[in-house]
C-alpha cells in the first residue's frame, strides 16, 4: 500500500485488517497499530513525503514493513534510548521498539526500511 501523510487512517486500517485476519489478539493489534502509526508518520514526515506499507504473516508472526525513498544515516540502535523527560518529539522509534517483538532497520541507495514483528512465540 502506497501512502502519504493524509492516508495514515487508511494505513492503520489496512494494518489492522491484516493483523486480525492473521489471528493476532486484540491487545497485540492495538500495539501493532500504535507502532505502525509512529513508523509510518516518521516515513512520510522525514522521508520523501510518500511511503509503502507491507503486511504479511509467517506462522504466528505478523510482519510489518514501512519503506520510504529517503536516506537516513543509521547511528547505533535507533529507538533504543528513551526520550528525555517532557520530550514532545523524537519518541516514535522508541515507542515502536517497545511495542514490537522485534524491529530492524535497513538504509541505502534505495531508501529506508523499518521492519517489525508482532505476535509469535519466540525471537
mmCIF file of C-alpha atoms in Angstrom:
data_model
loop_
_atom_site.group_PDB
_atom_site.id
_atom_site.type_symbol
_atom_site.label_atom_id
_atom_site.label_comp_id
_atom_site.label_asym_id
_atom_site.label_seq_id
_atom_site.Cartn_x
_atom_site.Cartn_y
_atom_site.Cartn_z
ATOM 1 C CA UNK A 1 0.000 0.000 0.000
ATOM 2 C CA UNK A 2 1.422 3.384 -1.039
ATOM 3 C CA UNK A 3 0.603 6.288 1.269
ATOM 4 C CA UNK A 4 1.145 9.924 2.204
ATOM 5 C CA UNK A 5 0.561 11.760 5.479
ATOM 6 C CA UNK A 6 -3.145 12.240 4.729
ATOM 7 C CA UNK A 7 -3.514 8.455 4.253
ATOM 8 C CA UNK A 8 -2.476 7.477 7.803
ATOM 9 C CA UNK A 9 -6.033 6.461 8.834
ATOM 10 C CA UNK A 10 -6.120 4.048 5.859
ATOM 11 C CA UNK A 11 -2.643 2.785 6.768
ATOM 12 C CA UNK A 12 -3.825 1.906 10.278
ATOM 13 C CA UNK A 13 -6.984 0.260 8.922
ATOM 14 C CA UNK A 14 -5.004 -1.763 6.359
ATOM 15 C CA UNK A 15 -2.621 -2.992 9.075
ATOM 16 C CA UNK A 16 -5.470 -3.815 11.480
ATOM 17 C CA UNK A 17 -7.387 -5.838 8.890
ATOM 18 C CA UNK A 18 -4.311 -7.916 8.072
ATOM 19 C CA UNK A 19 -3.306 -8.392 11.712
ATOM 20 C CA UNK A 20 -6.790 -9.559 12.695
ATOM 21 C CA UNK A 21 -7.001 -11.862 9.666
ATOM 22 C CA UNK A 22 -3.710 -13.423 10.794
ATOM 23 C CA UNK A 23 -5.247 -14.107 14.218
ATOM 24 C CA UNK A 24 -3.373 -11.550 16.284
ATOM 25 C CA UNK A 25 -5.184 -10.948 19.620
ATOM 26 C CA UNK A 26 -6.868 -7.545 20.055
ATOM 27 C CA UNK A 27 -4.291 -6.296 22.588
ATOM 28 C CA UNK A 28 -1.460 -7.053 20.174
ATOM 29 C CA UNK A 29 -3.383 -5.459 17.299
ATOM 30 C CA UNK A 30 -3.528 -2.272 19.373
ATOM 31 C CA UNK A 31 0.243 -2.385 19.976
ATOM 32 C CA UNK A 32 0.824 -3.020 16.271
ATOM 33 C CA UNK A 33 -1.346 -0.044 15.300
ATOM 34 C CA UNK A 34 0.475 2.361 17.610
ATOM 35 C CA UNK A 35 3.867 1.185 16.328
ATOM 36 C CA UNK A 36 2.744 1.306 12.683
ATOM 37 C CA UNK A 37 1.373 4.803 13.151
ATOM 38 C CA UNK A 38 4.674 6.028 14.647
ATOM 39 C CA UNK A 39 6.871 4.465 11.962
ATOM 40 C CA UNK A 40 4.565 5.420 9.080
ATOM 41 C CA UNK A 41 4.367 9.011 10.340
ATOM 42 C CA UNK A 42 8.180 9.157 10.509
ATOM 43 C CA UNK A 43 8.440 7.780 6.964
ATOM 44 C CA UNK A 44 6.255 10.470 5.410
ATOM 45 C CA UNK A 45 7.450 13.382 7.543
ATOM 46 C CA UNK A 46 11.202 12.642 7.499
ATOM 47 C CA UNK A 47 11.391 10.787 4.177
ATOM 48 C CA UNK A 48 10.200 11.908 0.766
ATOM 49 C CA UNK A 49 6.547 12.502 1.649
ATOM 50 C CA UNK A 50 5.306 9.141 0.457
ATOM 51 C CA UNK A 51 5.983 5.617 1.617
ATOM 52 C CA UNK A 52 4.943 1.992 1.202
ATOM 53 C CA UNK A 53 3.422 -0.344 3.791
ATOM 54 C CA UNK A 54 3.540 -4.121 3.522
ATOM 55 C CA UNK A 55 1.932 -6.513 5.997
ATOM 56 C CA UNK A 56 2.153 -10.297 5.942
ATOM 57 C CA UNK A 57 2.253 -13.189 8.360
ATOM 58 C CA UNK A 58 4.541 -16.142 8.908
ATOM 59 C CA UNK A 59 3.271 -18.788 11.300
ATOM 60 C CA UNK A 60 2.249 -16.866 14.441
ATOM 61 C CA UNK A 61 4.057 -13.650 13.479
ATOM 62 C CA UNK A 62 2.649 -10.577 11.771
ATOM 63 C CA UNK A 63 5.371 -8.674 9.955
ATOM 64 C CA UNK A 64 5.014 -5.016 9.036
ATOM 65 C CA UNK A 65 7.395 -3.216 6.706
ATOM 66 C CA UNK A 66 7.424 0.545 6.102
ATOM 67 C CA UNK A 67 9.661 1.806 3.302
ATOM 68 C CA UNK A 68 10.374 5.302 2.036
ATOM 69 C CA UNK A 69 12.815 6.587 -0.573
ATOM 70 C CA UNK A 70 14.600 8.905 1.845
ATOM 71 C CA UNK A 71 18.165 8.424 3.001
ATOM 72 C CA UNK A 72 18.955 8.030 6.650
ATOM 73 C CA UNK A 73 22.295 7.535 8.362
ATOM 74 C CA UNK A 74 21.859 4.813 10.972
ATOM 75 C CA UNK A 75 23.713 5.559 14.172
ATOM 76 C CA UNK A 76 23.735 2.967 16.907
ATOM 77 C CA UNK A 77 20.465 1.201 17.574
ATOM 78 C CA UNK A 78 17.594 3.584 16.660
ATOM 79 C CA UNK A 79 14.897 3.855 19.292
ATOM 80 C CA UNK A 80 16.847 2.050 21.988
ATOM 81 C CA UNK A 81 17.253 5.134 24.183
ATOM 82 C CA UNK A 82 14.125 6.576 25.811
ATOM 83 C CA UNK A 83 13.359 10.198 25.010
ATOM 84 C CA UNK A 84 14.230 12.772 27.671
ATOM 85 C CA UNK A 85 11.557 13.751 30.205
ATOM 86 C CA UNK A 86 8.958 16.158 28.795
ATOM 87 C CA UNK A 87 10.016 15.445 25.185
ATOM 88 C CA UNK A 88 7.444 16.493 22.603
ATOM 89 C CA UNK A 89 9.063 14.703 19.651
ATOM 90 C CA UNK A 90 11.668 12.085 18.861
ATOM 91 C CA UNK A 91 9.929 9.174 20.504
ATOM 92 C CA UNK A 92 8.396 7.328 17.544
ATOM 93 C CA UNK A 93 11.089 4.682 17.091
ATOM 94 C CA UNK A 94 11.414 4.210 20.841
ATOM 95 C CA UNK A 95 7.647 3.597 21.081
ATOM 96 C CA UNK A 96 7.733 1.221 18.098
ATOM 97 C CA UNK A 97 10.700 -0.681 19.544
ATOM 98 C CA UNK A 98 8.943 -1.042 22.900
ATOM 99 C CA UNK A 99 5.760 -2.439 21.286
ATOM 100 C CA UNK A 100 7.168 -4.714 18.593
ATOM 101 C CA UNK A 101 8.626 -8.101 19.467
ATOM 102 C CA UNK A 102 11.445 -7.317 17.033
ATOM 103 C CA UNK A 103 12.384 -4.280 14.945
ATOM 104 C CA UNK A 104 15.018 -3.937 12.229
ATOM 105 C CA UNK A 105 16.327 -1.093 10.081
ATOM 106 C CA UNK A 106 17.818 -1.042 6.576
ATOM 107 C CA UNK A 107 19.083 2.023 4.758
ATOM 108 C CA UNK A 108 20.823 2.535 1.466
ATOM 109 C CA UNK A 109 20.598 3.962 -2.022
ATOM 110 C CA UNK A 110 17.080 2.552 -2.408
ATOM 111 C CA UNK A 111 15.750 4.288 0.711
ATOM 112 C CA UNK A 112 14.987 3.356 4.302
ATOM 113 C CA UNK A 113 13.018 0.385 5.591
ATOM 114 C CA UNK A 114 11.740 -0.388 9.082
ATOM 115 C CA UNK A 115 10.530 -3.958 9.641
ATOM 116 C CA UNK A 116 8.636 -5.002 12.787
ATOM 117 C CA UNK A 117 7.406 -8.364 14.082
ATOM 118 C CA UNK A 118 4.415 -8.834 16.345
ATOM 119 C CA UNK A 119 2.944 -11.939 17.954
ATOM 120 C CA UNK A 120 4.724 -15.224 17.744
ATOM 121 C CA UNK A 121 6.234 -17.307 20.441
ATOM 122 C CA UNK A 122 9.977 -16.661 20.049
ATOM 123 C CA UNK A 123 12.604 -14.277 18.737
#
